Coordinates of C-alpha atoms in Angstrom, one line a residue:
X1 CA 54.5 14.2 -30.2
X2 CA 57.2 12.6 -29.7
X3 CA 57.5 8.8 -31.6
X4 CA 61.1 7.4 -30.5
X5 CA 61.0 4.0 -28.8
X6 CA 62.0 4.0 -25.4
X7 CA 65.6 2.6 -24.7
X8 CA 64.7 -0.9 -24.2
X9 CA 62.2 -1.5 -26.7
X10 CA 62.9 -2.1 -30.7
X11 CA 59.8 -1.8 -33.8
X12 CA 59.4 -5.2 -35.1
X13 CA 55.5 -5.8 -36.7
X14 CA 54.9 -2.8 -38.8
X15 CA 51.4 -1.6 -38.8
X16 CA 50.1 -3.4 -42.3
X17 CA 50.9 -6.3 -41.0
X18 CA 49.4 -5.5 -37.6
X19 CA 46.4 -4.3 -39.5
X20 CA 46.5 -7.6 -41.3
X21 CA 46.4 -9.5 -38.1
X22 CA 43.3 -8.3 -36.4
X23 CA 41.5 -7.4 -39.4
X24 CA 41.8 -11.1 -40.5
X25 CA 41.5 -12.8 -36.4
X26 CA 37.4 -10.1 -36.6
X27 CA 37.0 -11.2 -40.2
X28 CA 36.7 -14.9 -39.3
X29 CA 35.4 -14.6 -36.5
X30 CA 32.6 -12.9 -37.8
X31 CA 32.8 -15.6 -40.7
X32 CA 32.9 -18.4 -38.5
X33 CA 29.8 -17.1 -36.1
X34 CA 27.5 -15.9 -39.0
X35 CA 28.0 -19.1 -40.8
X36 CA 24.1 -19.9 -42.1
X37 CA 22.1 -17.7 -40.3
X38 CA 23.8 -14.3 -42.2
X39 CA 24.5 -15.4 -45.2
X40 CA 25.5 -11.9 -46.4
X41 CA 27.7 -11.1 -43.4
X42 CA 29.1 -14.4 -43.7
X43 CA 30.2 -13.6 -47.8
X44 CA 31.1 -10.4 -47.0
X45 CA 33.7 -11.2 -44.1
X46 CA 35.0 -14.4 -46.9
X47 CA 35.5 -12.1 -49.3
X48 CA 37.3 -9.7 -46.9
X49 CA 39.4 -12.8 -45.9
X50 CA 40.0 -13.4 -49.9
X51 CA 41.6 -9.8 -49.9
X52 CA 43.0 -10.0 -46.7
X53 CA 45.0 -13.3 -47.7
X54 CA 46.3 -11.6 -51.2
X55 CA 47.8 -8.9 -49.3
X56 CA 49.3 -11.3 -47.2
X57 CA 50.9 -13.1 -49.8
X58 CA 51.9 -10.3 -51.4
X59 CA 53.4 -8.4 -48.2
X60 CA 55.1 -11.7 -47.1
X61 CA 57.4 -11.2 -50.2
X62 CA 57.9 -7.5 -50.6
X63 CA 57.6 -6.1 -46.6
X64 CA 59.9 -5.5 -44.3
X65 CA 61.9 -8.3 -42.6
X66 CA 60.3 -9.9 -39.7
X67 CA 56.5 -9.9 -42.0
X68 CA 58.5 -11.8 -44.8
X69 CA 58.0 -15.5 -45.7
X70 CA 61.8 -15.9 -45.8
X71 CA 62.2 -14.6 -41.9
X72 CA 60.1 -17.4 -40.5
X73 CA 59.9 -20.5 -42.5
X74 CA 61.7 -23.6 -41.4
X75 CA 62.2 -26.7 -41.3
X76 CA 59.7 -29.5 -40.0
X77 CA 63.1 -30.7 -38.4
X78 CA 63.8 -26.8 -36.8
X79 CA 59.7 -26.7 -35.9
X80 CA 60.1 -30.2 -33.9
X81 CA 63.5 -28.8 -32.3
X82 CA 61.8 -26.0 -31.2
X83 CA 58.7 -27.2 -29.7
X84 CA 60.7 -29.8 -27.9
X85 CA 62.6 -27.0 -26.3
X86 CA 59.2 -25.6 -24.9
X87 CA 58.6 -28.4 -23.5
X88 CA 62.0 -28.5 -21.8
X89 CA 61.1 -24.6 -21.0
X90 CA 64.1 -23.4 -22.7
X91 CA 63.3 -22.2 -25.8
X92 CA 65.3 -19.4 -27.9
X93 CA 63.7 -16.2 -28.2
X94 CA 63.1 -14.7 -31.5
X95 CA 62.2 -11.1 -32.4
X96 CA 60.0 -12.4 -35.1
X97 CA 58.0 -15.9 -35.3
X98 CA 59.6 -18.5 -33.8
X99 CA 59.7 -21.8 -35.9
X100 CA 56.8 -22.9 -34.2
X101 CA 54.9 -19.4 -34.9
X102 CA 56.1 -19.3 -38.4
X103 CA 54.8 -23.0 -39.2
X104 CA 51.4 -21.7 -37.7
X105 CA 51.5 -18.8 -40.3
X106 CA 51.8 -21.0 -42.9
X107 CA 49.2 -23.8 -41.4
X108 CA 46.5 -21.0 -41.1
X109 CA 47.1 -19.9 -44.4
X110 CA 46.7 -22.7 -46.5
X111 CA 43.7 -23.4 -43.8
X112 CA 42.0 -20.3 -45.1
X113 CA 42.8 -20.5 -48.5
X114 CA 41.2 -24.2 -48.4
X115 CA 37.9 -22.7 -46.2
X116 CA 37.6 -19.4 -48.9
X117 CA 37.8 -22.4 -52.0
X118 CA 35.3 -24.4 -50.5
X119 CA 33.2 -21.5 -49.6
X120 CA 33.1 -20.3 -53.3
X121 CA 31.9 -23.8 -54.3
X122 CA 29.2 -24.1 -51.7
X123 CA 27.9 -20.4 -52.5
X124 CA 27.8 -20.7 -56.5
X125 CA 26.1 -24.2 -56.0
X126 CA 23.9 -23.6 -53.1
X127 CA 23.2 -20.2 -53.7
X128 CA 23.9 -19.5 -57.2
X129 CA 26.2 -16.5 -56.6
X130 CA 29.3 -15.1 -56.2
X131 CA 32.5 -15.8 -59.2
X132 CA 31.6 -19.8 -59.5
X133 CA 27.9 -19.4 -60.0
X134 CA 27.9 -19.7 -63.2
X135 CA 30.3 -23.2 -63.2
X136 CA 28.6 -24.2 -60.5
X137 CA 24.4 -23.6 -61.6
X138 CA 24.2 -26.4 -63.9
X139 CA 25.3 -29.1 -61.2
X140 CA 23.6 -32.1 -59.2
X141 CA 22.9 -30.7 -55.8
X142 CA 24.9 -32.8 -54.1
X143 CA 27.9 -30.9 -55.4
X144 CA 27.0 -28.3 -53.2
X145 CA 26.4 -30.1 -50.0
X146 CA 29.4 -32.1 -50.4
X147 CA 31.0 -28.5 -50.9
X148 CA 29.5 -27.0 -47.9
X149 CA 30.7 -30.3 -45.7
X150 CA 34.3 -29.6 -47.1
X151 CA 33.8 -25.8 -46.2
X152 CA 32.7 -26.1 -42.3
X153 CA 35.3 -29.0 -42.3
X154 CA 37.9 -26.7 -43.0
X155 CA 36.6 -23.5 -40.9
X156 CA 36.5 -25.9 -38.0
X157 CA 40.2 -26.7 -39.0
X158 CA 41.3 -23.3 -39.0
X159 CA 39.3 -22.4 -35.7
X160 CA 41.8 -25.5 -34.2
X161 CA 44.8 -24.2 -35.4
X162 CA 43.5 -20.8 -34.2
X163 CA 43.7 -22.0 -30.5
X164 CA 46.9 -23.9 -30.5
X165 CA 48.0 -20.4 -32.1
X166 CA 46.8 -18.6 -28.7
X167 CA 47.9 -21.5 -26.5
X168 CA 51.6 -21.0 -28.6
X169 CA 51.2 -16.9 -27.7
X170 CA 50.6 -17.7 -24.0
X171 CA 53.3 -20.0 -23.4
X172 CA 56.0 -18.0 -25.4
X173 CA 54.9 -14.9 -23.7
X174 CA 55.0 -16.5 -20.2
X175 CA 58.4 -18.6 -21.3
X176 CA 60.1 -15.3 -22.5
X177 CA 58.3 -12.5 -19.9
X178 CA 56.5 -10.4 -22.9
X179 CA 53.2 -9.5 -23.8
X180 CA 53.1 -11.0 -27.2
X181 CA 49.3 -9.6 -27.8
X182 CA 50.4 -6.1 -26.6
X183 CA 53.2 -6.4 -29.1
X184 CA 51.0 -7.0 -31.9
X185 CA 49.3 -4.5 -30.6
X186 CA 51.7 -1.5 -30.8
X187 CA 54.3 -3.0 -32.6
X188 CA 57.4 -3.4 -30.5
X189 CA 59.0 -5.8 -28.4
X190 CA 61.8 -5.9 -26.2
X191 CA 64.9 -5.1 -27.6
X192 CA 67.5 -8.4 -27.6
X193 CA 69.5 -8.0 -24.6

């Protein structure tokens, strides 16, 4: 089998983080669709987004370069440049994020983190499970709605930012001629020219 890149293409998401990506975009899917009616599905695709999330904050200090924190976090200055030059359709191409894609990282991530938190509220008050059950049991049941309100709040938050994320793929893949899903896909873009 032979696994050398052809000439013009160059290995930039390596395949934990690929793995991350999809495994995390089914997880809340199937999160976000299950949401009352499956209450088991629903926990079990949280906690998977609970593990999911500690890998990634993990792997965003110790993986290679372009999945590492440090290779795509900006400015709010640098973000605003940059989206101003997609307006202006001239926009620099990055082999990584782009400020833009790198402020989304972060956005959906504390989004999640907020979602799981409220989630774990709303279950060990509402339900009396999972690890805050037992803080949670002895409270007014209004806790637990307010919890719940705070929790769909924040899933609807995340499911926002995860269309502007898909709008942000389709323009810089139609700005910069690449398949930006097929890249997270395999792995590789074009190599800079």
């Amino acid at each position: 089998m032979n696994t050398s890149l052809p000439d013009n293409e160059i290995k930039v998401w390596d395949l934990p983080t690929r793995v991350f990506h999809w495994t995390l975009a089914g997880s809340f899917m199937i999160a976000y669709l299950t949401e009352d009616d499956f209450i088991a599905l629903h926990t079990l695709a949280g906690y998977t987004i609970i593990g999911l999330i500690l890998f990634r904050l993990v792997w965003g200090v110790v993986g290679p370069r372009h999945a590492r924190f440090s290779d795509f976090a900006h400015p709010p200055g640098s973000v605003l440049a940059y989206l101003k030059q997609v307006i202006r359709f001239r926009a620099e191409r990055y082999l990584g994020h782009n400020p833009a894609g790198g402020a989304m990282v972060f956005a959906l991530l504390i989004a999640l983190i907020l979602t799981i938190v409220s989630g774990l509220v709303t279950y060990g008050a509402e339900q009396a499970a999972g690890p805050l059950a037992g803080v949670m049991n002895d409270l007014p049941a209004y806790i637990g709605k307010a919890a719940e309100e705070v929790h769909e709040f924040f899933a609807n938050v995340t499911l926002l930012l995860v269309l502007l994320h898909l709008a942000g793929v389709l323009v810089a893949s139609l700005q910069h001629g690449e398949n930006l899903v097929r890249s997270m896909i395999n792995g590789r873009k074009q190599a800079p020219r």
